[in-house]
PDB file of C-alpha atoms in Angstrom:
ATOM      1  CA  MET Q   1      83.531 150.220   4.566  1.00 71.00           C
ATOM      2  CA  TYR Q   2      84.660 153.637   5.828  1.00 71.00           C
ATOM      3  CA  LEU Q   3      82.282 155.501   3.537  1.00 70.00           C
ATOM      4  CA  ARG Q   4      79.385 153.195   4.311  1.00 69.00           C
ATOM      5  CA  LEU Q   5      79.710 153.295   8.092  1.00 68.00           C
ATOM      6  CA  ALA Q   6      80.779 156.891   8.660  1.00 69.00           C
ATOM      7  CA  SER Q   7      78.465 159.884   8.794  1.00 70.00           C
ATOM      8  CA  VAL Q   8      78.989 162.882   6.517  1.00 64.00           C
ATOM      9  CA  LEU Q   9      78.159 165.886   8.684  1.00 62.00           C
ATOM     10  CA  PRO Q  10      76.801 168.150   7.393  1.00 62.00           C
ATOM     11  CA  TYR Q  11      75.859 167.183   3.863  1.00 72.00           C
ATOM     12  CA  GLY Q  12      77.066 169.787   1.392  1.00 83.00           C
ATOM     13  CA  GLN Q  13      80.165 170.678   3.398  1.00 86.00           C
ATOM     14  CA  VAL Q  14      82.614 169.968   0.543  1.00 91.00           C
ATOM     15  CA  SER Q  15      81.049 172.529  -1.783  1.00 93.00           C
ATOM     16  CA  GLN Q  16      80.740 174.978   1.118  1.00 92.00           C
ATOM     17  CA  GLN Q  17      84.416 174.529   1.979  1.00 92.00           C
ATOM     18  CA  ALA Q  18      85.356 174.988  -1.661  1.00 93.00           C
ATOM     19  CA  ALA Q  19      83.582 178.348  -1.551  1.00 92.00           C
ATOM     20  CA  LEU Q  20      85.033 179.234   1.907  1.00 90.00           C
ATOM     21  CA  ALA Q  21      81.441 179.306   3.216  1.00 91.00           C
ATOM     22  CA  VAL Q  22      81.852 177.266   6.420  1.00 89.00           C
ATOM     23  CA  ASP Q  23      82.635 178.201  10.001  1.00 86.00           C
ATOM     24  CA  PRO Q  24      85.987 177.707  11.773  1.00 85.00           C
ATOM     25  CA  PRO Q  25      87.870 175.492  12.196  1.00 83.00           C
ATOM     26  CA  PHE Q  26      86.707 173.773   8.978  1.00 86.00           C
ATOM     27  CA  LEU Q  27      87.232 177.005   7.100  1.00 88.00           C
ATOM     28  CA  TYR Q  28      90.989 176.626   7.501  1.00 90.00           C
ATOM     29  CA  ARG Q  29      91.072 173.147   5.938  1.00 92.00           C
ATOM     30  CA  PHE Q  30      90.151 173.924   2.380  1.00 93.00           C
ATOM     31  CA  LEU Q  31      93.113 172.757   0.274  1.00 95.00           C
ATOM     32  CA  LEU Q  32      91.434 169.655  -1.148  1.00 95.00           C
ATOM     33  CA  PRO Q  33      87.836 171.000  -1.371  1.00 94.00           C
ATOM     34  CA  TRP Q  34      88.995 174.253  -2.987  1.00 95.00           C
ATOM     35  CA  THR Q  35      91.159 172.377  -5.505  1.00 96.00           C
ATOM     36  CA  LEU Q  36      88.282 170.058  -6.390  1.00 96.00           C
ATOM     37  CA  GLY Q  37      86.051 173.102  -6.736  1.00 95.00           C
ATOM     38  CA  GLN Q  38      88.426 174.569  -9.315  1.00 95.00           C
ATOM     39  CA  LEU Q  39      88.454 171.370 -11.353  1.00 95.00           C
ATOM     40  CA  LEU Q  40      84.887 170.060 -11.121  1.00 94.00           C
ATOM     41  CA  PRO Q  41      81.335 171.400 -11.337  1.00 94.00           C
ATOM     42  CA  SER Q  42      79.914 172.332  -7.935  1.00 90.00           C
ATOM     43  CA  SER Q  43      77.131 169.769  -8.367  1.00 91.00           C
ATOM     44  CA  TRP Q  44      79.741 166.990  -8.249  1.00 92.00           C
ATOM     45  CA  LEU Q  45      81.472 168.030  -5.030  1.00 92.00           C
ATOM     46  CA  ASP Q  46      79.111 166.417  -2.518  1.00 89.00           C
ATOM     47  CA  THR Q  47      78.248 163.285  -4.430  1.00 88.00           C
ATOM     48  CA  VAL Q  48      78.912 159.839  -3.018  1.00 84.00           C
ATOM     49  CA  ALA Q  49      80.827 159.015  -6.197  1.00 88.00           C
ATOM     50  CA  LEU Q  50      83.347 161.823  -5.672  1.00 90.00           C
ATOM     51  CA  ARG Q  51      83.838 160.980  -2.002  1.00 87.00           C
ATOM     52  CA  THR Q  52      84.379 157.350  -2.988  1.00 87.00           C
ATOM     53  CA  VAL Q  53      86.940 158.287  -5.640  1.00 92.00           C
ATOM     54  CA  VAL Q  54      88.866 160.612  -3.302  1.00 93.00           C
ATOM     55  CA  THR Q  55      88.942 158.023  -0.519  1.00 91.00           C
ATOM     56  CA  THR Q  56      89.853 155.130  -2.814  1.00 93.00           C
ATOM     57  CA  LEU Q  57      92.676 157.041  -4.494  1.00 96.00           C
ATOM     58  CA  SER Q  58      93.975 158.273  -1.140  1.00 96.00           C
ATOM     59  CA  VAL Q  59      94.048 154.766   0.317  1.00 96.00           C
ATOM     60  CA  ALA Q  60      95.777 153.473  -2.823  1.00 97.00           C
ATOM     61  CA  VAL Q  61      98.462 156.147  -2.512  1.00 98.00           C
ATOM     62  CA  CYS Q  62      98.859 155.260   1.180  1.00 97.00           C
ATOM     63  CA  PHE Q  63      99.616 151.652   0.230  1.00 97.00           C
ATOM     64  CA  TRP Q  64     101.991 152.810  -2.499  1.00 97.00           C
ATOM     65  CA  LEU Q  65     103.939 155.131  -0.168  1.00 97.00           C
ATOM     66  CA  PHE Q  66     103.965 153.012   2.964  1.00 97.00           C
ATOM     67  CA  PRO Q  67     106.748 150.558   1.956  1.00 94.00           C
ATOM     68  CA  ALA Q  68     109.080 153.510   1.325  1.00 95.00           C
ATOM     69  CA  TYR Q  69     108.003 155.100   4.602  1.00 97.00           C
ATOM     70  CA  ALA Q  70     108.572 151.923   6.641  1.00 95.00           C
ATOM     71  CA  ALA Q  71     111.912 151.297   4.936  1.00 93.00           C
ATOM     72  CA  ARG Q  72     113.015 154.854   5.747  1.00 94.00           C
ATOM     73  CA  VAL Q  73     112.014 154.541   9.398  1.00 94.00           C
ATOM     74  CA  LEU Q  74     113.272 151.010  10.052  1.00 90.00           C
ATOM     75  CA  GLY Q  75     116.364 151.045   7.847  1.00 85.00           C
ATOM     76  CA  ALA Q  76     118.060 147.651   7.683  1.00 76.00           C
ATOM     77  CA  GLU Q  77     115.444 146.155  10.008  1.00 75.00           C
ATOM     78  CA  ALA Q  78     112.853 146.507   7.258  1.00 74.00           C
ATOM     79  CA  GLY Q  79     114.549 143.695   5.320  1.00 71.00           C
ATOM     80  CA  ASP Q  80     112.346 141.018   6.923  1.00 70.00           C
ATOM     81  CA  LEU Q  81     109.148 142.756   5.883  1.00 79.00           C
ATOM     82  CA  ASN Q  82     107.959 142.101   2.364  1.00 83.00           C
ATOM     83  CA  ARG Q  83     105.349 144.275   0.723  1.00 86.00           C
ATOM     84  CA  ARG Q  84     102.455 141.993   1.627  1.00 88.00           C
ATOM     85  CA  ARG Q  85     103.322 142.130   5.321  1.00 88.00           C
ATOM     86  CA  LEU Q  86     103.726 145.911   5.140  1.00 91.00           C
ATOM     87  CA  TRP Q  87     100.378 146.307   3.428  1.00 94.00           C
ATOM     88  CA  MET Q  88      98.707 143.989   5.933  1.00 94.00           C
ATOM     89  CA  GLY Q  89     100.012 146.038   8.871  1.00 94.00           C
ATOM     90  CA  LEU Q  90      98.789 149.275   7.315  1.00 96.00           C
ATOM     91  CA  ALA Q  91      95.427 147.706   6.473  1.00 96.00           C
ATOM     92  CA  VAL Q  92      94.903 146.597  10.091  1.00 96.00           C
ATOM     93  CA  VAL Q  93      95.501 150.100  11.459  1.00 96.00           C
ATOM     94  CA  LEU Q  94      93.405 151.744   8.751  1.00 95.00           C
ATOM     95  CA  LEU Q  95      90.563 149.321   9.499  1.00 93.00           C
ATOM     96  CA  ALA Q  96      90.847 150.000  13.230  1.00 93.00           C
ATOM     97  CA  HIS Q  97      90.727 153.765  12.756  1.00 93.00           C
ATOM     98  CA  TYR Q  98      88.190 154.109   9.959  1.00 91.00           C
ATOM     99  CA  GLY Q  99      86.250 150.863   9.512  1.00 87.00           C
ATOM    100  CA  ILE Q 100      85.348 149.693  13.008  1.00 87.00           C
ATOM    101  CA  PRO Q 101      84.823 152.683  15.367  1.00 82.00           C
ATOM    102  CA  ARG Q 102      81.304 153.843  16.138  1.00 81.00           C
ATOM    103  CA  PRO Q 103      81.634 156.860  18.487  1.00 83.00           C
ATOM    104  CA  TYR Q 104      82.388 160.057  16.570  1.00 83.00           C
ATOM    105  CA  CYS Q 105      82.621 158.208  13.281  1.00 82.00           C
ATOM    106  CA  PHE Q 106      82.488 161.320  11.099  1.00 79.00           C
ATOM    107  CA  TRP Q 107      83.695 161.611   7.531  1.00 78.00           C
ATOM    108  CA  TYR Q 108      85.608 164.636   6.291  1.00 87.00           C
ATOM    109  CA  ILE Q 109      87.097 164.670   2.828  1.00 90.00           C
ATOM    110  CA  TYR Q 110      90.566 165.712   4.023  1.00 93.00           C
ATOM    111  CA  ASP Q 111      91.095 162.946   6.627  1.00 92.00           C
ATOM    112  CA  ILE Q 112      92.526 160.090   4.524  1.00 93.00           C
ATOM    113  CA  PRO Q 113      94.540 162.498   2.301  1.00 96.00           C
ATOM    114  CA  ALA Q 114      96.129 163.762   5.534  1.00 96.00           C
ATOM    115  CA  ILE Q 115      97.894 160.387   5.845  1.00 97.00           C
ATOM    116  CA  VAL Q 116      99.253 160.753   2.317  1.00 98.00           C
ATOM    117  CA  PHE Q 117     100.491 164.287   2.959  1.00 98.00           C
ATOM    118  CA  CYS Q 118     102.120 163.222   6.232  1.00 97.00           C
ATOM    119  CA  MET Q 119     104.112 160.431   4.561  1.00 98.00           C
ATOM    120  CA  VAL Q 120     105.081 162.668   1.630  1.00 98.00           C
ATOM    121  CA  ALA Q 121     106.309 165.383   3.997  1.00 98.00           C
ATOM    122  CA  PHE Q 122     108.243 162.921   6.172  1.00 98.00           C
ATOM    123  CA  LEU Q 123     109.937 161.286   3.187  1.00 97.00           C
ATOM    124  CA  ALA Q 124     110.858 164.709   1.790  1.00 97.00           C
ATOM    125  CA  MET Q 125     112.378 165.894   5.081  1.00 97.00           C
ATOM    126  CA  THR Q 126     114.353 162.680   5.644  1.00 96.00           C
ATOM    127  CA  ARG Q 127     115.619 162.207   2.103  1.00 93.00           C
ATOM    128  CA  ARG Q 128     119.154 162.739   3.311  1.00 89.00           C
ATOM    129  CA  LYS Q 129     120.517 161.997   6.762  1.00 88.00           C
ATOM    130  CA  GLY Q 130     121.708 165.174   8.417  1.00 85.00           C
ATOM    131  CA  GLN Q 131     120.097 167.519   5.897  1.00 88.00           C
ATOM    132  CA  VAL Q 132     116.659 168.955   5.169  1.00 93.00           C
ATOM    133  CA  THR Q 133     116.174 170.953   1.980  1.00 93.00           C
ATOM    134  CA  TRP Q 134     114.555 174.380   2.216  1.00 95.00           C
ATOM    135  CA  TRP Q 135     111.906 173.623  -0.390  1.00 96.00           C
ATOM    136  CA  CYS Q 136     110.174 171.617   2.329  1.00 96.00           C
ATOM    137  CA  VAL Q 137     109.213 174.896   4.042  1.00 97.00           C
ATOM    138  CA  PRO Q 138     106.685 176.119   1.418  1.00 97.00           C
ATOM    139  CA  MET Q 139     105.482 172.530   1.005  1.00 97.00           C
ATOM    140  CA  LEU Q 140     104.567 172.365   4.710  1.00 97.00           C
ATOM    141  CA  ALA Q 141     102.857 175.750   4.564  1.00 96.00           C
ATOM    142  CA  VAL Q 142     100.686 174.621   1.646  1.00 96.00           C
ATOM    143  CA  LEU Q 143      99.891 171.221   3.175  1.00 97.00           C
ATOM    144  CA  SER Q 144      98.775 172.928   6.390  1.00 95.00           C
ATOM    145  CA  LEU Q 145      95.772 174.117   4.363  1.00 95.00           C
ATOM    146  CA  ASN Q 146      94.602 170.495   4.417  1.00 95.00           C
ATOM    147  CA  ARG Q 147      95.112 169.987   8.162  1.00 93.00           C
ATOM    148  CA  GLU Q 148      97.254 171.945  10.587  1.00 91.00           C
ATOM    149  CA  THR Q 149      98.353 168.637  12.101  1.00 93.00           C
ATOM    150  CA  ILE Q 150     100.939 168.275   9.306  1.00 96.00           C
ATOM    151  CA  VAL Q 151     103.269 169.418  12.110  1.00 95.00           C
ATOM    152  CA  VAL Q 152     103.314 165.735  13.168  1.00 96.00           C
ATOM    153  CA  ALA Q 153     105.453 165.005  10.093  1.00 97.00           C
ATOM    154  CA  VAL Q 154     107.892 167.737  11.168  1.00 97.00           C
ATOM    155  CA  LEU Q 155     108.175 166.305  14.682  1.00 97.00           C
ATOM    156  CA  HIS Q 156     108.770 162.811  13.305  1.00 97.00           C
ATOM    157  CA  ALA Q 157     111.353 164.039  10.795  1.00 97.00           C
ATOM    158  CA  ALA Q 158     113.186 165.967  13.524  1.00 95.00           C
ATOM    159  CA  ALA Q 159     113.252 162.873  15.753  1.00 95.00           C
ATOM    160  CA  TRP Q 160     114.452 160.637  12.911  1.00 95.00           C
ATOM    161  CA  GLN Q 161     117.147 163.062  11.814  1.00 93.00           C
ATOM    162  CA  GLY Q 162     118.266 163.679  15.402  1.00 90.00           C
ATOM    163  CA  TRP Q 163     118.577 159.966  16.083  1.00 91.00           C
ATOM    164  CA  HIS Q 164     120.714 159.356  13.013  1.00 88.00           C
ATOM    165  CA  LEU Q 165     122.962 162.306  13.824  1.00 86.00           C
ATOM    166  CA  TRP Q 166     123.436 160.930  17.330  1.00 82.00           C
ATOM    167  CA  LEU Q 167     124.117 157.497  15.870  1.00 78.00           C
ATOM    168  CA  SER Q 168     126.783 158.850  13.507  1.00 72.00           C
ATOM    169  CA  GLY Q 169     129.216 159.348  16.374  1.00 64.00           C
ATOM    170  CA  ALA Q 170     130.718 162.435  14.760  1.00 59.00           C
ATOM    171  CA  GLY Q 171     132.476 165.042  16.838  1.00 52.00           C
ATOM    172  CA  LEU Q 172     130.609 167.821  18.623  1.00 50.00           C
ATOM    173  CA  ARG Q 173     131.570 170.456  16.049  1.00 56.00           C
ATOM    174  CA  VAL Q 174     130.532 168.288  13.105  1.00 58.00           C
ATOM    175  CA  ASN Q 175     127.271 167.349  14.789  1.00 69.00           C
ATOM    176  CA  ALA Q 176     126.543 170.982  15.654  1.00 76.00           C
ATOM    177  CA  ARG Q 177     126.853 171.968  11.986  1.00 78.00           C
ATOM    178  CA  ALA Q 178     124.727 169.007  10.918  1.00 80.00           C
ATOM    179  CA  MET Q 179     122.091 169.765  13.553  1.00 84.00           C
ATOM    180  CA  THR Q 180     121.951 173.365  12.310  1.00 86.00           C
ATOM    181  CA  ARG Q 181     121.404 172.175   8.722  1.00 87.00           C
ATOM    182  CA  VAL Q 182     118.537 169.994   9.966  1.00 91.00           C
ATOM    183  CA  ALA Q 183     117.026 172.269  12.598  1.00 92.00           C
ATOM    184  CA  LEU Q 184     116.798 175.525  10.665  1.00 94.00           C
ATOM    185  CA  PRO Q 185     114.560 174.248   7.813  1.00 95.00           C
ATOM    186  CA  LEU Q 186     112.419 172.264  10.252  1.00 96.00           C
ATOM    187  CA  LEU Q 187     111.932 175.262  12.535  1.00 96.00           C
ATOM    188  CA  ALA Q 188     111.217 177.402   9.488  1.00 97.00           C
ATOM    189  CA  GLY Q 189     108.639 174.825   8.388  1.00 96.00           C
ATOM    190  CA  LEU Q 190     106.895 174.922  11.761  1.00 95.00           C
ATOM    191  CA  LEU Q 191     106.960 178.714  11.672  1.00 96.00           C
ATOM    192  CA  ALA Q 192     105.552 178.696   8.126  1.00 95.00           C
ATOM    193  CA  VAL Q 193     102.607 176.551   9.262  1.00 94.00           C
ATOM    194  CA  VAL Q 194     101.921 178.856  12.218  1.00 92.00           C
ATOM    195  CA  LEU Q 195     102.173 181.993  10.075  1.00 93.00           C
ATOM    196  CA  MET Q 196      99.950 180.490   7.395  1.00 93.00           C
ATOM    197  CA  ARG Q 197      97.253 179.696   9.949  1.00 88.00           C
ATOM    198  CA  ALA Q 198      97.599 183.089  11.662  1.00 88.00           C
ATOM    199  CA  GLY Q 199      97.459 184.842   8.295  1.00 90.00           C
ATOM    200  CA  LEU Q 200      94.271 182.994   7.364  1.00 88.00           C
ATOM    201  CA  VAL Q 201      92.645 183.897  10.667  1.00 87.00           C
ATOM    202  CA  HIS Q 202      93.498 187.571  10.147  1.00 85.00           C
ATOM    203  CA  TRP Q 203      92.541 187.585   6.449  1.00 86.00           C
ATOM    204  CA  LEU Q 204      89.164 185.986   7.146  1.00 84.00           C
ATOM    205  CA  GLY Q 205      88.491 188.347  10.038  1.00 83.00           C
ATOM    206  CA  HIS Q 206      88.332 185.806  12.850  1.00 81.00           C
ATOM    207  CA  ASP Q 207      89.949 185.669  16.261  1.00 76.00           C
ATOM    208  CA  ALA Q 208      92.641 183.247  17.378  1.00 68.00           C
ATOM    209  CA  ALA Q 209      90.176 181.230  19.483  1.00 68.00           C
ATOM    210  CA  SER Q 210      88.473 180.042  16.292  1.00 68.00           C
ATOM    211  CA  VAL Q 211      91.541 178.022  15.303  1.00 70.00           C
ATOM    212  CA  ALA Q 212      91.298 175.558  18.202  1.00 71.00           C
ATOM    213  CA  LEU Q 213      88.109 174.895  20.127  1.00 76.00           C
ATOM    214  CA  MET Q 214      89.233 173.797  23.598  1.00 80.00           C
ATOM    215  CA  HIS Q 215      85.816 173.820  25.285  1.00 79.00           C
ATOM    216  CA  GLU Q 216      82.730 171.667  24.865  1.00 82.00           C
ATOM    217  CA  GLY Q 217      79.986 173.724  26.425  1.00 78.00           C
ATOM    218  CA  GLU Q 218      81.304 174.808  29.794  1.00 81.00           C
ATOM    219  CA  GLN Q 219      83.762 171.921  30.100  1.00 85.00           C
ATOM    220  CA  LEU Q 220      87.249 171.544  28.724  1.00 88.00           C
ATOM    221  CA  ARG Q 221      87.118 169.071  25.830  1.00 87.00           C
ATOM    222  CA  ILE Q 222      89.581 166.723  27.530  1.00 89.00           C
ATOM    223  CA  VAL Q 223      87.385 166.632  30.654  1.00 91.00           C
ATOM    224  CA  ALA Q 224      84.233 166.086  28.585  1.00 89.00           C
ATOM    225  CA  GLY Q 225      85.961 163.262  26.696  1.00 89.00           C
ATOM    226  CA  LEU Q 226      87.169 161.529  29.868  1.00 91.00           C
ATOM    227  CA  THR Q 227      83.674 161.834  31.362  1.00 91.00           C
ATOM    228  CA  ARG Q 228      82.147 160.092  28.358  1.00 90.00           C
ATOM    229  CA  ILE Q 229      84.776 157.346  28.462  1.00 92.00           C
ATOM    230  CA  ALA Q 230      84.005 156.713  32.128  1.00 92.00           C
ATOM    231  CA  SER Q 231      80.253 156.528  31.534  1.00 93.00           C
ATOM    232  CA  ARG Q 232      79.956 154.888  28.109  1.00 91.00           C
ATOM    233  CA  PRO Q 233      81.497 151.459  27.373  1.00 92.00           C
ATOM    234  CA  ASP Q 234      81.517 152.063  23.591  1.00 90.00           C
ATOM    235  CA  HIS Q 235      83.720 155.115  24.089  1.00 91.00           C
ATOM    236  CA  ALA Q 236      86.031 153.216  26.422  1.00 91.00           C
ATOM    237  CA  LEU Q 237      86.350 150.345  23.943  1.00 91.00           C
ATOM    238  CA  ALA Q 238      87.071 152.806  21.129  1.00 91.00           C
ATOM    239  CA  LEU Q 239      90.363 153.685  22.838  1.00 91.00           C
ATOM    240  CA  LEU Q 240      91.546 150.155  22.062  1.00 92.00           C
ATOM    241  CA  LEU Q 241      91.198 150.883  18.345  1.00 93.00           C
ATOM    242  CA  ILE Q 242      93.929 153.543  18.383  1.00 94.00           C
ATOM    243  CA  GLY Q 243      96.814 151.941  16.518  1.00 95.00           C
ATOM    244  CA  ALA Q 244      94.925 148.611  16.565  1.00 95.00           C
ATOM    245  CA  GLY Q 245      95.284 148.259  20.332  1.00 94.00           C
ATOM    246  CA  ALA Q 246      98.459 150.336  20.777  1.00 95.00           C
ATOM    247  CA  LEU Q 247      97.458 151.281  24.327  1.00 93.00           C
ATOM    248  CA  VAL Q 248      97.821 147.583  25.192  1.00 93.00           C
ATOM    249  CA  TRP Q 249     100.739 146.284  23.128  1.00 94.00           C
ATOM    250  CA  LEU Q 250     102.881 149.416  22.853  1.00 94.00           C
ATOM    251  CA  PRO Q 251     103.856 149.741  26.562  1.00 93.00           C
ATOM    252  CA  TRP Q 252     104.363 145.966  26.763  1.00 92.00           C
ATOM    253  CA  ARG Q 253     106.709 145.859  23.753  1.00 91.00           C
ATOM    254  CA  TRP Q 254     108.287 149.316  24.065  1.00 93.00           C
ATOM    255  CA  ARG Q 255     111.812 148.017  24.664  1.00 88.00           C
ATOM    256  CA  HIS Q 256     111.595 145.808  21.595  1.00 86.00           C
ATOM    257  CA  LEU Q 257     110.814 148.663  19.222  1.00 92.00           C
ATOM    258  CA  PRO Q 258     113.666 149.917  17.027  1.00 91.00           C
ATOM    259  CA  SER Q 259     115.210 153.098  18.396  1.00 91.00           C
ATOM    260  CA  PRO Q 260     114.054 155.381  15.540  1.00 92.00           C
ATOM    261  CA  LEU Q 261     110.459 154.401  16.238  1.00 95.00           C
ATOM    262  CA  ARG Q 262     110.819 155.077  19.949  1.00 95.00           C
ATOM    263  CA  VAL Q 263     112.187 158.581  19.417  1.00 95.00           C
ATOM    264  CA  MET Q 264     109.466 159.300  16.847  1.00 97.00           C
ATOM    265  CA  LEU Q 265     106.786 158.208  19.328  1.00 96.00           C
ATOM    266  CA  VAL Q 266     108.295 160.402  22.049  1.00 96.00           C
ATOM    267  CA  ALA Q 267     108.331 163.294  19.574  1.00 96.00           C
ATOM    268  CA  SER Q 268     104.609 162.669  18.994  1.00 96.00           C
ATOM    269  CA  VAL Q 269     103.736 163.586  22.592  1.00 95.00           C
ATOM    270  CA  PRO Q 270     103.248 167.357  21.946  1.00 92.00           C
ATOM    271  CA  ALA Q 271     100.990 166.586  18.985  1.00 91.00           C
ATOM    272  CA  VAL Q 272      98.925 164.056  20.953  1.00 91.00           C
ATOM    273  CA  ALA Q 273      98.596 166.580  23.786  1.00 91.00           C
ATOM    274  CA  MET Q 274      97.255 169.078  21.252  1.00 88.00           C
ATOM    275  CA  PHE Q 275      94.800 166.489  19.882  1.00 86.00           C
ATOM    276  CA  LEU Q 276      93.490 165.777  23.385  1.00 87.00           C
ATOM    277  CA  ALA Q 277      93.149 169.477  24.202  1.00 87.00           C
ATOM    278  CA  VAL Q 278      91.122 170.432  21.111  1.00 85.00           C
ATOM    279  CA  GLY Q 279      89.467 167.178  20.016  1.00 84.00           C
ATOM    280  CA  ASN Q 280      87.436 164.214  21.186  1.00 86.00           C
ATOM    281  CA  ILE Q 281      89.692 161.461  22.512  1.00 89.00           C
ATOM    282  CA  VAL Q 282      87.877 158.654  20.712  1.00 89.00           C
ATOM    283  CA  GLU Q 283      87.357 160.487  17.412  1.00 90.00           C
ATOM    284  CA  LEU Q 284      89.951 158.340  15.673  1.00 90.00           C
ATOM    285  CA  ARG Q 285      90.059 160.407  12.479  1.00 90.00           C
ATOM    286  CA  MET Q 286      91.857 162.932  14.691  1.00 90.00           C
ATOM    287  CA  TYR Q 287      94.925 160.660  14.749  1.00 93.00           C
ATOM    288  CA  SER Q 288      95.262 160.353  10.954  1.00 94.00           C
ATOM    289  CA  GLU Q 289      98.857 161.608  10.833  1.00 95.00           C
ATOM    290  CA  LEU Q 290      99.869 158.985  13.412  1.00 96.00           C
ATOM    291  CA  VAL Q 291      98.613 156.088  11.278  1.00 97.00           C
ATOM    292  CA  PRO Q 292     101.937 155.501   9.420  1.00 97.00           C
ATOM    293  CA  VAL Q 293     104.099 155.443  12.546  1.00 97.00           C
ATOM    294  CA  LEU Q 294     101.606 153.271  14.472  1.00 97.00           C
ATOM    295  CA  ALA Q 295     101.376 150.816  11.567  1.00 97.00           C
ATOM    296  CA  THR Q 296     105.188 150.652  11.451  1.00 96.00           C
ATOM    297  CA  CYS Q 297     105.304 150.021  15.205  1.00 95.00           C
ATOM    298  CA  LEU Q 298     102.758 147.216  14.883  1.00 94.00           C
ATOM    299  CA  LEU Q 299     104.776 145.609  12.108  1.00 92.00           C
ATOM    300  CA  ALA Q 300     108.020 145.904  14.074  1.00 90.00           C
ATOM    301  CA  VAL Q 301     106.417 144.252  17.119  1.00 90.00           C
ATOM    302  CA  VAL Q 302     104.849 141.413  15.129  1.00 87.00           C
ATOM    303  CA  SER Q 303     108.096 140.851  13.218  1.00 82.00           C
ATOM    304  CA  SER Q 304     110.080 140.767  16.478  1.00 75.00           C
ATOM    305  CA  ASP Q 305     107.691 138.255  18.023  1.00 67.00           C
ATOM    306  CA  PHE Q 306     107.846 136.136  14.863  1.00 65.00           C
ATOM    307  CA  ARG Q 307     111.661 136.053  14.952  1.00 63.00           C
ATOM    308  CA  GLU Q 308     111.666 135.172  18.670  1.00 61.00           C
ATOM    309  CA  SER Q 309     109.215 132.311  18.181  1.00 58.00           C
ATOM    310  CA  HIS Q 310     111.349 130.845  15.376  1.00 55.00           C
ATOM    311  CA  SER Q 311     114.600 131.186  17.304  1.00 59.00           C
ATOM    312  CA  ARG Q 312     113.393 128.956  20.135  1.00 56.00           C
TER     313      ARG Q 312
END
């Protein structure tokens, strides 16, 4: 459905990205196209068949990883959610973001893989409570070559780790040491992403403004986006597709969300602010890295409502 409804703009971009022959900011998102270009003939790179295979495999990996992701985030509260319910929650959010929207429904080969990379990075950085291994730093630097928004996984991991350290109730000195073990690799990971992007800009001979386009013509992109929402009903309705209606149900059920999810959502605020500054508000592919946490929130809310209805 995603491939059929979305527009591939421009045609031939995958092979151009593989050869580093596109303009910023797409030039800095070449991990997957370049890898495919090393493995396959150039004539295959822009075929519908290859795009279908990449998308299908990426979605399959999303469904394979999501139960582990939800279990990590929810902890004991994930016990009520069997795999079919987990998969249904993820499917609803994926459909809302990639199957239904019409405004800015563009297809880029790295969008769905971004969800996979985000879950992989989060699971790697939260493997142990109170500790993040240093091998995550080069992993984040490499994954930033797919999309710079891999930083969302770092923010979520920091929030999750911080919550569990707070929950441990250990003394100030113990917590300070544990926070240092967590914070240093995470900060190093963020720095690695920034340095990787800055190094690419310098190596390719561009200026820093090419990394993030904050203007649309003479207007700020956020202002242009809000103007379109106010004047076009289809753009306004597209906002309701974020997280399958999260703008409606999330504030209403905020207090019923498990605490780890709440702190992860709060930690998402800087990333969302960045999205709004450099992207189109209703271009839902922009929120790819938020799909796992929004799907988990939706499941937690539905599960809570289900338990309440049966307890009456």
